[in-house]
Amino acid sequence: MLIVEETIVGTEATQIPKQRGNSLLDIAVRYAEERHWDVFPGTWLEAVDGVQRCSCGDAACPAPGAHPSREDWATQATGSATVARRMWQKQPTASILLPTGRTFDAISVAETAGFLALARMERMELTLGPVTLTPDRRMHFFVLPGAAVKVPDLVRKLGWSPGSLDLVALGEGAYVAAPPTRFGSRGAVQWACRPTPANRWLPDAEELISPLAYACGRDR
């Protein structure tokens, strides 16, 4: 089990606690070793005149310390704990990024819609996979690979135009930042639903799309 505090799902972001100690290296290795997720190191934060800046050098970086550091990041990603350890030993403060379209896809929605959907899913007694909450107020629901292809049609079948909802499926060629990666001074990525042995088997996008689309429709 990953070393994070148990998360209480609720309607406010403030209810999500911070992760405990452990180094980024240890956590990246555990993602690869225990969850069999591919991981790769991204940019990191550097103190410049007392201000935390992204290692990319862009003072206006939209995701400081939380994006790929090289264009060939997809080939760098690894599911090997040994290789992950070696990469983070070279840059211990690098962010932890997870490519989608491999062991999982992710459905991204606004934080307000995400919490509404979580409450609805709990009432429906749906089995969830891990869910992250980012400092830019997005929630990512981990689902089986293939969601990026299926989600637009699933949304249409529910009576919505895919472009009318703030709901995006991330698949091959995309990535998500994993806890406890920090977005500059805005804070760290947190687990809204943490990885546990119980959610090792991910749900299919079709199982979650109805409450997610409903919540996004309410949140417009």
Short mmCIF file of C-alpha atoms in Angstrom, two decimals:
data_model
loop_
_atom_site.label_atom_id
_atom_site.label_comp_id
_atom_site.label_asym_id
_atom_site.label_seq_id
_atom_site.Cartn_x
_atom_site.Cartn_y
_atom_site.Cartn_z
CA MET A 1 0.00 0.00 0.00
CA LEU A 2 1.34 3.44 -0.90
CA ILE A 3 2.39 5.61 2.01
CA VAL A 4 -0.30 8.26 1.98
CA GLU A 5 -2.88 9.23 4.54
CA GLU A 6 -6.35 7.79 4.12
CA THR A 7 -8.49 10.27 2.27
CA ILE A 8 -11.99 11.25 3.25
CA VAL A 9 -14.16 11.94 0.24
CA GLY A 10 -16.35 14.97 0.71
CA THR A 11 -17.62 18.07 -1.00
CA GLU A 12 -14.74 20.39 -0.14
CA ALA A 13 -11.16 20.25 -1.36
CA THR A 14 -9.94 21.17 2.13
CA GLN A 15 -11.02 17.74 3.33
CA ILE A 16 -8.21 16.08 1.39
CA PRO A 17 -5.19 15.66 3.66
CA LYS A 18 -1.55 16.01 2.63
CA GLN A 19 0.71 13.04 2.08
CA ARG A 20 3.27 12.06 4.69
CA GLY A 21 7.06 12.26 4.36
CA ASN A 22 8.68 9.78 1.98
CA SER A 23 10.91 11.04 -0.79
CA LEU A 24 9.76 11.47 -4.36
CA LEU A 25 12.17 8.68 -5.29
CA ASP A 26 10.55 6.24 -2.86
CA ILE A 27 7.05 7.12 -4.00
CA ALA A 28 7.90 6.90 -7.72
CA VAL A 29 9.43 3.47 -7.12
CA ARG A 30 6.32 2.34 -5.23
CA TYR A 31 4.04 3.45 -8.07
CA ALA A 32 6.05 1.27 -10.45
CA GLU A 33 6.54 -1.61 -8.04
CA GLU A 34 3.16 -1.82 -6.31
CA ARG A 35 0.74 -0.44 -8.92
CA HIS A 36 2.70 -1.40 -12.06
CA TRP A 37 2.27 2.14 -13.38
CA ASP A 38 4.79 3.59 -15.81
CA VAL A 39 6.46 6.67 -14.34
CA PHE A 40 8.83 9.33 -15.60
CA PRO A 41 10.53 12.34 -13.96
CA GLY A 42 9.37 15.77 -15.02
CA THR A 43 10.59 19.25 -14.22
CA TRP A 44 11.33 20.37 -10.68
CA LEU A 45 11.22 23.54 -8.60
CA GLU A 46 14.23 25.77 -8.02
CA ALA A 47 14.53 28.72 -5.65
CA VAL A 48 15.29 31.90 -7.65
CA ASP A 49 15.56 35.08 -5.55
CA GLY A 50 13.45 33.42 -2.89
CA VAL A 51 10.74 32.41 -5.37
CA GLN A 52 10.01 28.83 -6.46
CA ARG A 53 10.50 28.69 -10.23
CA CYS A 54 10.19 25.83 -12.70
CA SER A 55 13.43 24.22 -13.86
CA CYS A 56 12.30 24.82 -17.46
CA GLY A 57 13.34 28.46 -17.02
CA ASP A 58 9.98 29.96 -18.03
CA ALA A 59 9.01 32.52 -15.39
CA ALA A 60 5.39 32.27 -16.57
CA CYS A 61 5.30 28.44 -16.69
CA PRO A 62 1.64 27.36 -16.38
CA ALA A 63 2.55 24.16 -14.47
CA PRO A 64 5.78 24.98 -12.61
CA GLY A 65 7.60 21.84 -11.58
CA ALA A 66 4.88 19.55 -12.94
CA HIS A 67 5.40 18.93 -16.66
CA PRO A 68 7.79 16.87 -18.83
CA SER A 69 11.36 18.09 -18.95
CA ARG A 70 12.07 16.66 -22.42
CA GLU A 71 10.18 16.08 -25.65
CA ASP A 72 10.82 12.34 -25.71
CA TRP A 73 9.20 11.80 -22.31
CA ALA A 74 6.98 9.00 -23.66
CA THR A 75 10.02 6.85 -24.42
CA GLN A 76 11.56 7.69 -21.05
CA ALA A 77 8.59 6.38 -19.04
CA THR A 78 9.25 3.07 -17.31
CA GLY A 79 7.40 0.45 -15.32
CA SER A 80 10.66 -0.83 -13.83
CA ALA A 81 11.22 0.06 -10.19
CA THR A 82 14.98 -0.30 -10.73
CA VAL A 83 15.02 2.14 -13.65
CA ALA A 84 12.71 4.55 -11.79
CA ARG A 85 15.08 4.55 -8.82
CA ARG A 86 18.02 5.31 -11.11
CA MET A 87 16.20 8.22 -12.77
CA TRP A 88 15.17 9.89 -9.52
CA GLN A 89 18.62 9.40 -8.05
CA LYS A 90 19.86 11.70 -10.83
CA GLN A 91 17.26 14.36 -9.95
CA PRO A 92 15.66 13.64 -6.54
CA THR A 93 13.30 16.63 -6.67
CA ALA A 94 11.83 15.86 -10.11
CA SER A 95 8.05 15.68 -10.31
CA ILE A 96 6.35 12.30 -10.69
CA LEU A 97 4.42 12.05 -13.95
CA LEU A 98 2.34 9.10 -15.15
CA PRO A 99 1.66 8.53 -18.88
CA THR A 100 -1.93 7.73 -19.74
CA GLY A 101 -2.95 5.27 -22.44
CA ARG A 102 -0.88 2.44 -20.98
CA THR A 103 -2.04 0.87 -17.72
CA PHE A 104 -4.82 3.43 -17.34
CA ASP A 105 -6.56 6.38 -18.97
CA ALA A 106 -7.86 9.31 -16.95
CA ILE A 107 -11.10 11.28 -17.16
CA SER A 108 -10.44 14.90 -16.24
CA VAL A 109 -13.18 17.17 -14.87
CA ALA A 110 -13.36 20.40 -12.87
CA GLU A 111 -12.99 20.01 -9.11
CA THR A 112 -16.56 21.10 -8.34
CA ALA A 113 -18.02 18.58 -10.79
CA GLY A 114 -15.62 15.93 -9.53
CA PHE A 115 -16.79 16.15 -5.93
CA LEU A 116 -20.43 16.16 -7.04
CA ALA A 117 -19.75 13.04 -9.12
CA LEU A 118 -17.94 11.32 -6.21
CA ALA A 119 -20.95 11.86 -3.95
CA ARG A 120 -23.27 10.48 -6.62
CA MET A 121 -20.99 7.48 -7.25
CA GLU A 122 -20.96 6.70 -3.54
CA ARG A 123 -24.77 6.63 -3.49
CA MET A 124 -24.72 4.38 -6.56
CA GLU A 125 -22.17 2.12 -4.80
CA LEU A 126 -19.84 2.25 -7.79
CA THR A 127 -16.32 0.85 -7.48
CA LEU A 128 -13.81 3.61 -8.11
CA GLY A 129 -10.18 3.56 -9.12
CA PRO A 130 -7.73 6.14 -7.79
CA VAL A 131 -8.71 9.80 -8.23
CA THR A 132 -6.34 12.77 -8.02
CA LEU A 133 -7.02 16.41 -7.24
CA THR A 134 -4.58 18.96 -8.68
CA PRO A 135 -3.79 22.49 -7.48
CA ASP A 136 -5.28 23.86 -10.72
CA ARG A 137 -8.63 22.51 -9.51
CA ARG A 138 -8.94 19.47 -11.77
CA MET A 139 -9.83 15.92 -10.78
CA HIS A 140 -8.59 12.88 -12.68
CA PHE A 141 -10.51 9.60 -12.44
CA PHE A 142 -8.32 6.60 -13.34
CA VAL A 143 -10.10 4.11 -15.62
CA LEU A 144 -9.16 1.25 -17.91
CA PRO A 145 -7.17 2.12 -21.06
CA GLY A 146 -9.28 2.92 -24.09
CA ALA A 147 -11.43 5.57 -22.44
CA ALA A 148 -10.06 8.37 -24.60
CA VAL A 149 -11.51 6.67 -27.68
CA LYS A 150 -14.87 5.70 -26.14
CA VAL A 151 -15.80 8.73 -24.03
CA PRO A 152 -17.06 11.07 -26.81
CA ASP A 153 -19.58 8.46 -28.03
CA LEU A 154 -20.59 7.59 -24.45
CA VAL A 155 -21.30 11.26 -23.77
CA ARG A 156 -23.38 11.55 -26.96
CA LYS A 157 -25.45 8.52 -25.95
CA LEU A 158 -26.31 10.34 -22.72
CA GLY A 159 -27.67 13.26 -24.75
CA TRP A 160 -24.74 15.64 -24.43
CA SER A 161 -22.47 17.14 -27.05
CA PRO A 162 -18.88 16.28 -26.01
CA GLY A 163 -17.84 19.89 -26.58
CA SER A 164 -20.54 21.19 -24.24
CA LEU A 165 -19.08 19.53 -21.12
CA ASP A 166 -15.83 20.25 -19.33
CA LEU A 167 -14.92 16.56 -19.46
CA VAL A 168 -11.75 15.34 -21.15
CA ALA A 169 -10.45 11.78 -21.47
CA LEU A 170 -6.66 11.50 -21.40
CA GLY A 171 -5.18 8.57 -23.29
CA GLU A 172 -2.12 7.81 -25.37
CA GLY A 173 0.25 10.79 -25.64
CA ALA A 174 -0.98 12.48 -22.46
CA TYR A 175 0.01 12.25 -18.79
CA VAL A 176 -1.10 13.18 -15.29
CA ALA A 177 0.94 14.47 -12.35
CA ALA A 178 0.96 12.07 -9.41
CA PRO A 179 0.89 12.93 -5.70
CA PRO A 180 2.83 14.52 -4.08
CA THR A 181 4.05 16.52 -7.11
CA ARG A 182 3.89 20.27 -6.47
CA PHE A 183 2.63 22.96 -8.87
CA GLY A 184 4.94 25.77 -7.74
CA SER A 185 3.50 27.74 -4.83
CA ARG A 186 -0.04 26.58 -5.64
CA GLY A 187 0.33 23.35 -3.69
CA ALA A 188 0.64 19.63 -4.28
CA VAL A 189 -1.39 17.05 -6.14
CA GLN A 190 -3.47 15.05 -3.65
CA TRP A 191 -5.46 11.81 -3.69
CA ALA A 192 -9.22 12.28 -3.60
CA CYS A 193 -9.43 8.47 -3.67
CA ARG A 194 -6.10 6.89 -2.81
CA PRO A 195 -4.63 3.75 -4.38
CA THR A 196 -5.47 0.69 -2.29
CA PRO A 197 -5.53 -3.07 -2.86
CA ALA A 198 -9.32 -2.75 -3.24
CA ASN A 199 -9.10 -0.51 -6.32
CA ARG A 200 -6.20 -2.20 -8.07
CA TRP A 201 -8.69 -3.32 -10.76
CA LEU A 202 -9.84 -0.17 -12.51
CA PRO A 203 -13.40 0.54 -13.65
CA ASP A 204 -14.29 0.94 -17.30
CA ALA A 205 -15.13 4.48 -18.44
CA GLU A 206 -18.67 3.31 -19.23
CA GLU A 207 -19.26 2.62 -15.52
CA LEU A 208 -18.43 6.19 -14.46
CA ILE A 209 -19.45 8.31 -17.41
CA SER A 210 -23.10 8.83 -16.40
CA PRO A 211 -22.42 10.44 -12.97
CA LEU A 212 -19.46 12.36 -14.40
CA ALA A 213 -21.43 13.76 -17.32
CA TYR A 214 -24.37 14.58 -15.02
CA ALA A 215 -22.05 16.45 -12.64
CA CYS A 216 -20.38 18.35 -15.48
CA GLY A 217 -23.80 19.30 -16.85
CA ARG A 218 -24.84 20.63 -13.43
CA ASP A 219 -21.56 22.52 -13.11
CA ARG A 220 -21.85 24.44 -16.39
#
